[in-house]
């Protein structure tokens, strides 16, 4: 029998549910984004996020079952994001998943959110891509992994400070382009010239792998202040060549991500790269990494944009693999922020 898995995601600011058949076939996907609730604060407010999940989670699950034309009793298991994320948000998804699994006597499958972002990219590959290198770039994470299979990933490098998505969000705040910053900065960047302003790219001195984006953010800030660290930051409408700043910043992030990812492929002698997480929606990153990868014999796979940002399809998909491997949890399952 082909498994029918309900996935539930509530780690940050998207409440999502999806039904996937046989690990790959998407029967339904519902995502409720909280962006409007957090936009005025310029970032995710944990308490607002938790309460919003509480209000939306059952309607979202109901919608996903409805879209798939299924009832809870038809399912083979319930997969839920168990870590990492905002604890008050994770608890909502985990509590609901436990209750549904308990009352319907279904296996409960805990899923690691970052591994699920990688799985999203593998779902778009015609053949299993393993072993491969995986780059996860989101609002909370920027890391490179070596993946032997969907269930065996080892960390190669991470960021010393900000995640790439966080840098987009902070620079967007400086440029006055709104929240979430990634799509807005990227849109503004299309009107600019990415060769006009060269911002620094971090590279570990010893040639090892690693990311850092806080220096880049500071150098955008100093640029806006005319090179004088103590000068006031200009209002967004007074910023000169605002689109060039956006384009130069985006190019610096993309260059750092592409250089390090391709170095990881070379070091590990793996010609396959999977990319996941919200920043994987970025058009310039998709274009540049695909092109630079091809020049070095590396095939790069990105999920469709809807499966780059937080969604429950990736949770149900990876949940199916975990169920096959017998990696289910007891009803004492706890959520973990890290
Ligand atoms: O994976 P995700 O939905 O949530 C986390 O797990 O963090 O990623 C959200 C992040 C935000 O920082 C957002 O600004 C960024 O992904 N993002 C983008 C783009 N679309 C979303 N960054 C750059 N370019 C984009 N087109
Ligand atoms: Zn995510």
mmCIF file of C-alpha atoms and ligand atoms in Angstrom:
data_model
loop_
_atom_site.group_PDB
_atom_site.id
_atom_site.type_symbol
_atom_site.label_atom_id
_atom_site.label_comp_id
_atom_site.label_asym_id
_atom_site.label_seq_id
_atom_site.Cartn_x
_atom_site.Cartn_y
_atom_site.Cartn_z
ATOM 1 C CA UNK A 1 0.000 0.000 0.000
ATOM 2 C CA UNK A 2 1.285 3.489 -0.848
ATOM 3 C CA UNK A 3 1.548 5.670 2.249
ATOM 4 C CA UNK A 4 -0.717 8.710 2.663
ATOM 5 C CA UNK A 5 0.979 11.137 5.037
ATOM 6 C CA UNK A 6 -0.384 14.358 6.508
ATOM 7 C CA UNK A 7 2.390 16.893 7.141
ATOM 8 C CA UNK A 8 2.046 19.738 9.648
ATOM 9 C CA UNK A 9 4.403 22.747 9.787
ATOM 10 C CA UNK A 10 4.307 25.545 12.383
ATOM 11 C CA UNK A 11 7.950 26.330 13.206
ATOM 12 C CA UNK A 12 7.946 30.037 12.395
ATOM 13 C CA UNK A 13 5.347 32.281 10.761
ATOM 14 C CA UNK A 14 3.583 29.949 8.324
ATOM 15 C CA UNK A 15 0.850 27.552 9.413
ATOM 16 C CA UNK A 16 0.870 24.752 6.841
ATOM 17 C CA UNK A 17 -0.604 21.317 6.192
ATOM 18 C CA UNK A 18 -0.272 18.988 3.203
ATOM 19 C CA UNK A 19 -1.031 15.442 2.138
ATOM 20 C CA UNK A 20 1.606 13.533 0.155
ATOM 21 C CA UNK A 21 1.246 10.037 -1.336
ATOM 22 C CA UNK A 22 4.264 7.753 -1.588
ATOM 23 C CA UNK A 23 6.754 10.461 -0.480
ATOM 24 C CA UNK A 24 6.522 12.441 -3.752
ATOM 25 C CA UNK A 25 2.992 12.890 -5.039
ATOM 26 C CA UNK A 26 1.450 16.082 -3.659
ATOM 27 C CA UNK A 27 -2.302 15.615 -3.086
ATOM 28 C CA UNK A 28 -2.806 18.928 -1.288
ATOM 29 C CA UNK A 29 -0.944 21.859 0.207
ATOM 30 C CA UNK A 30 -2.333 24.709 2.297
ATOM 31 C CA UNK A 31 -0.164 27.521 3.685
ATOM 32 C CA UNK A 32 -1.446 30.345 5.869
ATOM 33 C CA UNK A 33 1.176 33.093 6.025
ATOM 34 C CA UNK A 34 1.285 35.445 9.024
ATOM 35 C CA UNK A 35 3.260 38.106 7.123
ATOM 36 C CA UNK A 36 0.536 40.756 7.557
ATOM 37 C CA UNK A 37 0.478 40.207 11.319
ATOM 38 C CA UNK A 38 4.252 40.734 11.696
ATOM 39 C CA UNK A 39 4.954 43.318 8.935
ATOM 40 C CA UNK A 40 4.353 46.379 11.152
ATOM 41 C CA UNK A 41 7.079 45.134 13.531
ATOM 42 C CA UNK A 42 9.574 44.453 10.711
ATOM 43 C CA UNK A 43 10.103 40.866 11.884
ATOM 44 C CA UNK A 44 8.430 37.841 13.454
ATOM 45 C CA UNK A 45 7.027 38.456 16.967
ATOM 46 C CA UNK A 46 7.075 35.035 18.718
ATOM 47 C CA UNK A 47 3.964 35.515 20.847
ATOM 48 C CA UNK A 48 1.882 36.738 17.905
ATOM 49 C CA UNK A 49 3.166 33.767 15.864
ATOM 50 C CA UNK A 50 2.176 31.183 18.502
ATOM 51 C CA UNK A 51 -1.323 32.605 18.936
ATOM 52 C CA UNK A 52 -1.867 32.838 15.189
ATOM 53 C CA UNK A 53 -0.896 29.158 14.746
ATOM 54 C CA UNK A 54 -3.371 28.251 17.480
ATOM 55 C CA UNK A 55 -6.205 30.003 15.634
ATOM 56 C CA UNK A 56 -5.340 28.698 12.174
ATOM 57 C CA UNK A 57 -3.949 25.203 12.563
ATOM 58 C CA UNK A 58 -7.197 23.207 12.541
ATOM 59 C CA UNK A 59 -8.779 25.128 9.628
ATOM 60 C CA UNK A 60 -5.514 24.681 7.662
ATOM 61 C CA UNK A 61 -5.406 20.906 8.354
ATOM 62 C CA UNK A 62 -9.083 20.635 7.486
ATOM 63 C CA UNK A 63 -8.396 22.477 4.217
ATOM 64 C CA UNK A 64 -5.526 20.122 3.304
ATOM 65 C CA UNK A 65 -7.653 17.003 3.941
ATOM 66 C CA UNK A 66 -10.531 18.525 1.990
ATOM 67 C CA UNK A 67 -8.300 19.410 -0.987
ATOM 68 C CA UNK A 68 -6.971 15.835 -1.014
ATOM 69 C CA UNK A 69 -10.505 14.401 -0.689
ATOM 70 C CA UNK A 70 -9.459 12.369 2.354
ATOM 71 C CA UNK A 71 -10.449 11.875 5.982
ATOM 72 C CA UNK A 72 -8.107 11.356 8.920
ATOM 73 C CA UNK A 73 -8.946 7.632 8.988
ATOM 74 C CA UNK A 74 -7.546 7.241 5.437
ATOM 75 C CA UNK A 75 -4.043 8.344 6.498
ATOM 76 C CA UNK A 76 -0.982 6.162 7.166
ATOM 77 C CA UNK A 77 0.687 8.633 9.540
ATOM 78 C CA UNK A 78 1.089 12.199 10.745
ATOM 79 C CA UNK A 79 4.398 14.004 10.286
ATOM 80 C CA UNK A 80 5.132 17.209 12.159
ATOM 81 C CA UNK A 81 8.002 19.696 12.426
ATOM 82 C CA UNK A 82 9.537 18.984 15.829
ATOM 83 C CA UNK A 83 12.646 21.228 15.589
ATOM 84 C CA UNK A 84 14.211 23.786 15.128
ATOM 85 C CA UNK A 85 12.086 26.940 15.363
ATOM 86 C CA UNK A 86 10.202 29.215 17.747
ATOM 87 C CA UNK A 87 9.209 27.061 20.680
ATOM 88 C CA UNK A 88 5.719 28.568 21.156
ATOM 89 C CA UNK A 89 5.029 27.967 17.452
ATOM 90 C CA UNK A 90 6.409 24.406 17.367
ATOM 91 C CA UNK A 91 4.358 23.423 20.423
ATOM 92 C CA UNK A 92 1.108 24.202 18.599
ATOM 93 C CA UNK A 93 1.901 21.888 15.657
ATOM 94 C CA UNK A 94 3.324 19.124 17.836
ATOM 95 C CA UNK A 95 0.333 19.182 20.238
ATOM 96 C CA UNK A 96 -2.174 18.993 17.409
ATOM 97 C CA UNK A 97 -0.231 16.238 15.594
ATOM 98 C CA UNK A 98 -0.039 14.204 18.804
ATOM 99 C CA UNK A 99 -3.753 14.563 19.513
ATOM 100 C CA UNK A 100 -4.724 13.537 15.974
ATOM 101 C CA UNK A 101 -2.291 10.597 15.938
ATOM 102 C CA UNK A 102 -3.473 9.463 19.369
ATOM 103 C CA UNK A 103 -7.183 9.677 18.639
ATOM 104 C CA UNK A 104 -6.872 7.983 15.221
ATOM 105 C CA UNK A 105 -4.247 5.446 16.241
ATOM 106 C CA UNK A 106 -1.740 6.668 13.625
ATOM 107 C CA UNK A 107 2.079 6.710 13.695
ATOM 108 C CA UNK A 108 3.480 10.072 14.843
ATOM 109 C CA UNK A 109 6.560 11.149 12.830
ATOM 110 C CA UNK A 110 8.837 13.953 14.077
ATOM 111 C CA UNK A 111 10.593 15.908 11.310
ATOM 112 C CA UNK A 112 13.662 18.181 11.390
ATOM 113 C CA UNK A 113 12.727 21.405 9.585
ATOM 114 C CA UNK A 114 16.151 21.958 7.943
ATOM 115 C CA UNK A 115 16.361 18.399 6.618
ATOM 116 C CA UNK A 116 12.872 18.911 5.195
ATOM 117 C CA UNK A 117 14.042 22.032 3.284
ATOM 118 C CA UNK A 118 16.676 19.821 1.613
ATOM 119 C CA UNK A 119 14.097 17.106 0.947
ATOM 120 C CA UNK A 120 11.941 19.691 -0.886
ATOM 121 C CA UNK A 121 14.691 20.059 -3.509
ATOM 122 C CA UNK A 122 15.141 16.286 -3.836
ATOM 123 C CA UNK A 123 11.405 15.932 -4.595
ATOM 124 C CA UNK A 124 12.039 17.802 -7.863
ATOM 125 C CA UNK A 125 14.826 15.451 -9.022
ATOM 126 C CA UNK A 126 13.959 12.744 -11.566
ATOM 127 C CA UNK A 127 16.520 10.372 -9.975
ATOM 128 C CA UNK A 128 17.572 10.249 -6.298
ATOM 129 C CA UNK A 129 20.359 12.875 -6.068
ATOM 130 C CA UNK A 130 22.328 11.273 -3.201
ATOM 131 C CA UNK A 131 25.076 11.554 -2.127
ATOM 132 C CA UNK A 132 25.121 15.315 -2.629
ATOM 133 C CA UNK A 133 25.855 18.701 -1.079
ATOM 134 C CA UNK A 134 22.899 20.649 0.328
ATOM 135 C CA UNK A 135 22.707 24.392 0.917
ATOM 136 C CA UNK A 136 19.921 25.593 3.219
ATOM 137 C CA UNK A 137 19.339 29.354 3.089
ATOM 138 C CA UNK A 138 16.416 30.767 5.016
ATOM 139 C CA UNK A 139 15.503 33.518 7.457
ATOM 140 C CA UNK A 140 16.903 31.547 10.377
ATOM 141 C CA UNK A 141 19.585 29.309 8.822
ATOM 142 C CA UNK A 142 22.441 29.345 6.363
ATOM 143 C CA UNK A 143 24.334 26.070 6.284
ATOM 144 C CA UNK A 144 26.037 23.528 4.037
ATOM 145 C CA UNK A 145 25.578 19.788 4.519
ATOM 146 C CA UNK A 146 26.846 16.599 3.003
ATOM 147 C CA UNK A 147 23.781 14.377 2.492
ATOM 148 C CA UNK A 148 24.239 10.618 2.035
ATOM 149 C CA UNK A 149 20.472 10.105 1.908
ATOM 150 C CA UNK A 150 17.387 12.108 2.982
ATOM 151 C CA UNK A 151 17.941 10.790 6.512
ATOM 152 C CA UNK A 152 21.725 11.083 6.822
ATOM 153 C CA UNK A 153 23.075 14.619 6.717
ATOM 154 C CA UNK A 154 26.286 15.917 8.238
ATOM 155 C CA UNK A 155 26.950 19.617 8.782
ATOM 156 C CA UNK A 156 29.912 21.021 6.820
ATOM 157 C CA UNK A 157 29.611 24.719 7.605
ATOM 158 C CA UNK A 158 27.259 27.306 8.970
ATOM 159 C CA UNK A 159 27.080 31.075 9.444
ATOM 160 C CA UNK A 160 29.111 32.787 12.152
ATOM 161 C CA UNK A 161 26.367 35.365 12.685
ATOM 162 C CA UNK A 162 23.305 36.301 10.580
ATOM 163 C CA UNK A 163 21.463 33.973 8.210
ATOM 164 C CA UNK A 164 21.297 35.131 4.570
ATOM 165 C CA UNK A 165 17.526 35.759 4.778
ATOM 166 C CA UNK A 166 18.008 37.763 7.956
ATOM 167 C CA UNK A 167 20.561 39.963 6.127
ATOM 168 C CA UNK A 168 18.006 40.568 3.333
ATOM 169 C CA UNK A 169 15.392 41.482 5.961
ATOM 170 C CA UNK A 170 17.741 43.908 7.770
ATOM 171 C CA UNK A 171 18.967 45.600 4.586
ATOM 172 C CA UNK A 172 15.356 45.917 3.454
ATOM 173 C CA UNK A 173 14.634 47.794 6.652
ATOM 174 C CA UNK A 174 17.540 50.190 5.896
ATOM 175 C CA UNK A 175 16.345 50.693 2.308
ATOM 176 C CA UNK A 176 12.715 51.080 3.385
ATOM 177 C CA UNK A 177 11.458 48.301 1.125
ATOM 178 C CA UNK A 178 9.327 46.485 3.721
ATOM 179 C CA UNK A 179 9.010 43.018 5.196
ATOM 180 C CA UNK A 180 9.847 40.257 4.384
ATOM 181 C CA UNK A 181 12.922 41.790 2.856
ATOM 182 C CA UNK A 182 14.103 39.125 0.438
ATOM 183 C CA UNK A 183 11.511 39.505 -2.310
ATOM 184 C CA UNK A 184 11.400 43.330 -1.947
ATOM 185 C CA UNK A 185 15.166 43.924 -2.040
ATOM 186 C CA UNK A 186 15.375 41.525 -4.956
ATOM 187 C CA UNK A 187 12.660 43.420 -6.847
ATOM 188 C CA UNK A 188 14.441 46.750 -6.275
ATOM 189 C CA UNK A 189 17.738 45.135 -7.341
ATOM 190 C CA UNK A 190 16.336 44.379 -10.809
ATOM 191 C CA UNK A 191 16.228 48.177 -11.399
ATOM 192 C CA UNK A 192 19.848 48.614 -10.323
ATOM 193 C CA UNK A 193 23.310 47.821 -11.667
ATOM 194 C CA UNK A 194 24.996 45.068 -9.683
ATOM 195 C CA UNK A 195 28.493 46.134 -10.765
ATOM 196 C CA UNK A 196 28.294 49.743 -9.499
ATOM 197 C CA UNK A 197 28.840 49.157 -5.772
ATOM 198 C CA UNK A 198 31.053 46.297 -4.631
ATOM 199 C CA UNK A 199 30.278 45.194 -1.078
ATOM 200 C CA UNK A 200 32.688 42.790 0.707
ATOM 201 C CA UNK A 201 32.300 38.997 0.573
ATOM 202 C CA UNK A 202 33.311 37.042 3.652
ATOM 203 C CA UNK A 203 35.724 34.160 3.130
ATOM 204 C CA UNK A 204 37.351 32.207 5.997
ATOM 205 C CA UNK A 205 41.106 33.011 6.011
ATOM 206 C CA UNK A 206 42.173 29.360 6.324
ATOM 207 C CA UNK A 207 40.288 28.408 3.137
ATOM 208 C CA UNK A 208 37.694 26.392 5.071
ATOM 209 C CA UNK A 209 33.945 26.645 4.452
ATOM 210 C CA UNK A 210 31.771 29.164 6.285
ATOM 211 C CA UNK A 211 29.453 32.161 5.986
ATOM 212 C CA UNK A 212 29.127 35.537 7.668
ATOM 213 C CA UNK A 213 26.679 38.275 6.706
ATOM 214 C CA UNK A 214 26.847 40.771 9.553
ATOM 215 C CA UNK A 215 29.919 42.563 8.096
ATOM 216 C CA UNK A 216 28.095 42.939 4.795
ATOM 217 C CA UNK A 217 25.081 44.451 6.538
ATOM 218 C CA UNK A 218 27.358 46.908 8.384
ATOM 219 C CA UNK A 219 29.093 47.881 5.183
ATOM 220 C CA UNK A 220 25.721 48.638 3.547
ATOM 221 C CA UNK A 221 24.938 50.815 6.582
ATOM 222 C CA UNK A 222 28.298 52.695 6.309
ATOM 223 C CA UNK A 223 27.791 53.137 2.591
ATOM 224 C CA UNK A 224 24.382 54.744 3.265
ATOM 225 C CA UNK A 225 26.033 57.038 5.840
ATOM 226 C CA UNK A 226 28.560 58.190 3.253
ATOM 227 C CA UNK A 227 31.422 56.271 4.864
ATOM 228 C CA UNK A 228 30.977 58.086 8.203
ATOM 229 C CA UNK A 229 29.994 55.534 10.860
ATOM 230 C CA UNK A 230 28.704 58.286 13.167
ATOM 231 C CA UNK A 231 26.554 60.052 10.560
ATOM 232 C CA UNK A 232 22.767 59.535 10.735
ATOM 233 C CA UNK A 233 21.258 56.886 8.461
ATOM 234 C CA UNK A 234 19.377 58.694 5.659
ATOM 235 C CA UNK A 235 15.638 58.267 5.263
ATOM 236 C CA UNK A 236 14.896 55.713 2.490
ATOM 237 C CA UNK A 237 13.613 58.365 0.048
ATOM 238 C CA UNK A 238 16.901 60.321 0.439
ATOM 239 C CA UNK A 239 19.145 57.338 -0.402
ATOM 240 C CA UNK A 240 21.131 57.906 -3.565
ATOM 241 C CA UNK A 241 21.214 55.092 -6.130
ATOM 242 C CA UNK A 242 19.008 52.954 -3.873
ATOM 243 C CA UNK A 243 18.521 50.293 -6.570
ATOM 244 C CA UNK A 244 22.295 50.006 -7.084
ATOM 245 C CA UNK A 245 22.726 49.468 -3.326
ATOM 246 C CA UNK A 246 20.102 46.679 -3.429
ATOM 247 C CA UNK A 247 21.730 45.107 -6.486
ATOM 248 C CA UNK A 248 25.256 45.330 -5.039
ATOM 249 C CA UNK A 249 24.086 43.810 -1.759
ATOM 250 C CA UNK A 250 22.187 40.985 -3.477
ATOM 251 C CA UNK A 251 25.221 40.231 -5.643
ATOM 252 C CA UNK A 252 27.486 39.998 -2.575
ATOM 253 C CA UNK A 253 25.119 37.509 -0.849
ATOM 254 C CA UNK A 254 24.691 35.443 -4.020
ATOM 255 C CA UNK A 255 28.438 35.401 -4.708
ATOM 256 C CA UNK A 256 29.243 34.220 -1.155
ATOM 257 C CA UNK A 257 26.576 31.483 -1.270
ATOM 258 C CA UNK A 258 27.635 30.254 -4.705
ATOM 259 C CA UNK A 259 31.390 30.324 -3.995
ATOM 260 C CA UNK A 260 31.093 28.378 -0.744
ATOM 261 C CA UNK A 261 28.594 25.835 -2.094
ATOM 262 C CA UNK A 262 30.729 25.054 -5.128
ATOM 263 C CA UNK A 263 33.833 24.835 -2.937
ATOM 264 C CA UNK A 264 31.967 22.246 -0.811
ATOM 265 C CA UNK A 265 31.143 20.246 -3.972
ATOM 266 C CA UNK A 266 34.794 20.341 -5.008
ATOM 267 C CA UNK A 267 36.084 19.428 -1.542
ATOM 268 C CA UNK A 268 33.672 16.517 -1.125
ATOM 269 C CA UNK A 269 34.010 15.518 -4.800
ATOM 270 C CA UNK A 270 30.246 15.568 -5.325
ATOM 271 C CA UNK A 271 28.781 16.934 -8.575
ATOM 272 C CA UNK A 272 25.250 17.437 -7.139
ATOM 273 C CA UNK A 273 23.952 20.410 -5.175
ATOM 274 C CA UNK A 274 20.464 20.780 -3.677
ATOM 275 C CA UNK A 275 19.318 24.204 -2.472
ATOM 276 C CA UNK A 276 16.407 24.863 -0.096
ATOM 277 C CA UNK A 277 14.891 27.520 2.190
ATOM 278 C CA UNK A 278 13.176 30.859 1.519
ATOM 279 C CA UNK A 279 16.245 32.553 -0.021
ATOM 280 C CA UNK A 280 16.316 29.766 -2.650
ATOM 281 C CA UNK A 281 13.397 31.721 -4.234
ATOM 282 C CA UNK A 282 15.896 34.437 -5.146
ATOM 283 C CA UNK A 283 16.063 34.760 -8.930
ATOM 284 C CA UNK A 284 19.655 35.981 -9.069
ATOM 285 C CA UNK A 285 20.810 33.104 -6.823
ATOM 286 C CA UNK A 286 19.018 30.550 -9.020
ATOM 287 C CA UNK A 287 20.500 31.998 -12.197
ATOM 288 C CA UNK A 288 24.052 32.518 -10.912
ATOM 289 C CA UNK A 289 24.417 29.211 -9.052
ATOM 290 C CA UNK A 290 22.987 27.205 -11.963
ATOM 291 C CA UNK A 291 25.380 28.896 -14.389
ATOM 292 C CA UNK A 292 28.484 28.711 -12.198
ATOM 293 C CA UNK A 293 27.626 25.100 -11.288
ATOM 294 C CA UNK A 294 27.346 24.121 -14.961
ATOM 295 C CA UNK A 295 30.795 25.620 -15.638
ATOM 296 C CA UNK A 296 32.199 23.286 -12.954
ATOM 297 C CA UNK A 297 30.200 20.187 -13.853
ATOM 298 C CA UNK A 298 27.851 20.547 -10.857
ATOM 299 C CA UNK A 299 24.112 19.993 -11.339
ATOM 300 C CA UNK A 300 22.138 22.358 -9.102
ATOM 301 C CA UNK A 301 18.499 21.708 -8.138
ATOM 302 C CA UNK A 302 16.139 24.250 -6.567
ATOM 303 C CA UNK A 303 12.571 23.479 -5.451
ATOM 304 C CA UNK A 304 9.707 25.383 -7.095
ATOM 305 C CA UNK A 305 9.360 28.708 -5.234
ATOM 306 C CA UNK A 306 6.268 27.506 -3.299
ATOM 307 C CA UNK A 307 8.358 24.691 -1.814
ATOM 308 C CA UNK A 308 11.388 26.902 -1.017
ATOM 309 C CA UNK A 309 9.574 28.883 1.670
ATOM 310 C CA UNK A 310 8.007 27.104 4.641
ATOM 311 C CA UNK A 311 5.421 24.518 3.600
ATOM 312 C CA UNK A 312 4.104 21.158 4.788
ATOM 313 C CA UNK A 313 4.705 19.204 1.570
ATOM 314 C CA UNK A 314 8.371 18.849 2.522
ATOM 315 C CA UNK A 315 7.343 17.709 6.030
ATOM 316 C CA UNK A 316 4.973 15.041 4.689
ATOM 317 C CA UNK A 317 7.534 13.935 2.071
ATOM 318 C CA UNK A 318 10.428 13.515 4.477
ATOM 319 C CA UNK A 319 7.970 12.117 7.050
ATOM 320 C CA UNK A 320 7.217 9.280 4.639
ATOM 321 C CA UNK A 321 10.926 8.391 4.384
ATOM 322 C CA UNK A 322 11.190 8.468 8.187
ATOM 323 C CA UNK A 323 8.138 6.220 8.549
ATOM 324 C CA UNK A 324 9.708 3.736 6.114
ATOM 325 C CA UNK A 325 12.855 3.749 8.269
ATOM 326 C CA UNK A 326 10.764 3.129 11.404
ATOM 327 C CA UNK A 327 11.673 6.518 12.846
ATOM 328 C CA UNK A 328 8.404 7.316 14.604
ATOM 329 C CA UNK A 329 7.914 8.855 18.063
ATOM 330 C CA UNK A 330 5.997 8.003 21.217
ATOM 331 C CA UNK A 331 3.223 10.163 22.602
ATOM 332 C CA UNK A 332 5.752 11.742 24.977
ATOM 333 C CA UNK A 333 7.322 13.600 22.002
ATOM 334 C CA UNK A 334 8.532 17.119 22.897
ATOM 335 C CA UNK A 335 9.310 20.068 20.596
ATOM 336 C CA UNK A 336 12.822 21.548 20.528
ATOM 337 C CA UNK A 337 13.826 25.075 19.507
ATOM 338 C CA UNK A 338 17.326 23.886 18.449
HETATM 339 O O1 LIG B 1 12.431 29.249 4.708
HETATM 340 P P1 LIG B 1 11.682 30.473 5.096
HETATM 341 O O2 LIG B 1 10.291 30.658 4.538
HETATM 342 O O3 LIG B 1 11.540 30.586 6.654
HETATM 343 C C1 LIG B 1 12.550 30.183 7.536
HETATM 344 O O4 LIG B 1 12.624 28.960 7.852
HETATM 345 O O5 LIG B 1 13.330 31.102 7.936
HETATM 346 O O6 LIG B 1 12.612 31.727 4.695
HETATM 347 C C2 LIG B 1 12.205 33.062 4.887
HETATM 348 C C3 LIG B 1 13.337 33.986 4.447
HETATM 349 C C4 LIG B 1 13.093 35.460 4.750
HETATM 350 O O7 LIG B 1 14.239 35.999 5.389
HETATM 351 C C5 LIG B 1 12.897 36.087 3.375
HETATM 352 O O8 LIG B 1 13.320 37.436 3.310
HETATM 353 C C6 LIG B 1 13.748 35.191 2.501
HETATM 354 O O9 LIG B 1 13.529 33.880 3.018
HETATM 355 N N1 LIG B 1 13.332 35.245 1.083
HETATM 356 C C7 LIG B 1 14.119 35.716 0.093
HETATM 357 C C8 LIG B 1 13.349 35.673 -1.092
HETATM 358 N N2 LIG B 1 12.120 35.168 -0.780
HETATM 359 C C9 LIG B 1 12.130 34.908 0.561
HETATM 360 N N3 LIG B 1 15.381 36.180 0.118
HETATM 361 C C10 LIG B 1 15.907 36.598 -1.053
HETATM 362 N N4 LIG B 1 15.235 36.619 -2.213
HETATM 363 C C11 LIG B 1 13.959 36.166 -2.290
HETATM 364 N N5 LIG B 1 13.306 36.186 -3.457
HETATM 365 ZN ZN1 LIG B 2 12.150 27.220 6.868
#
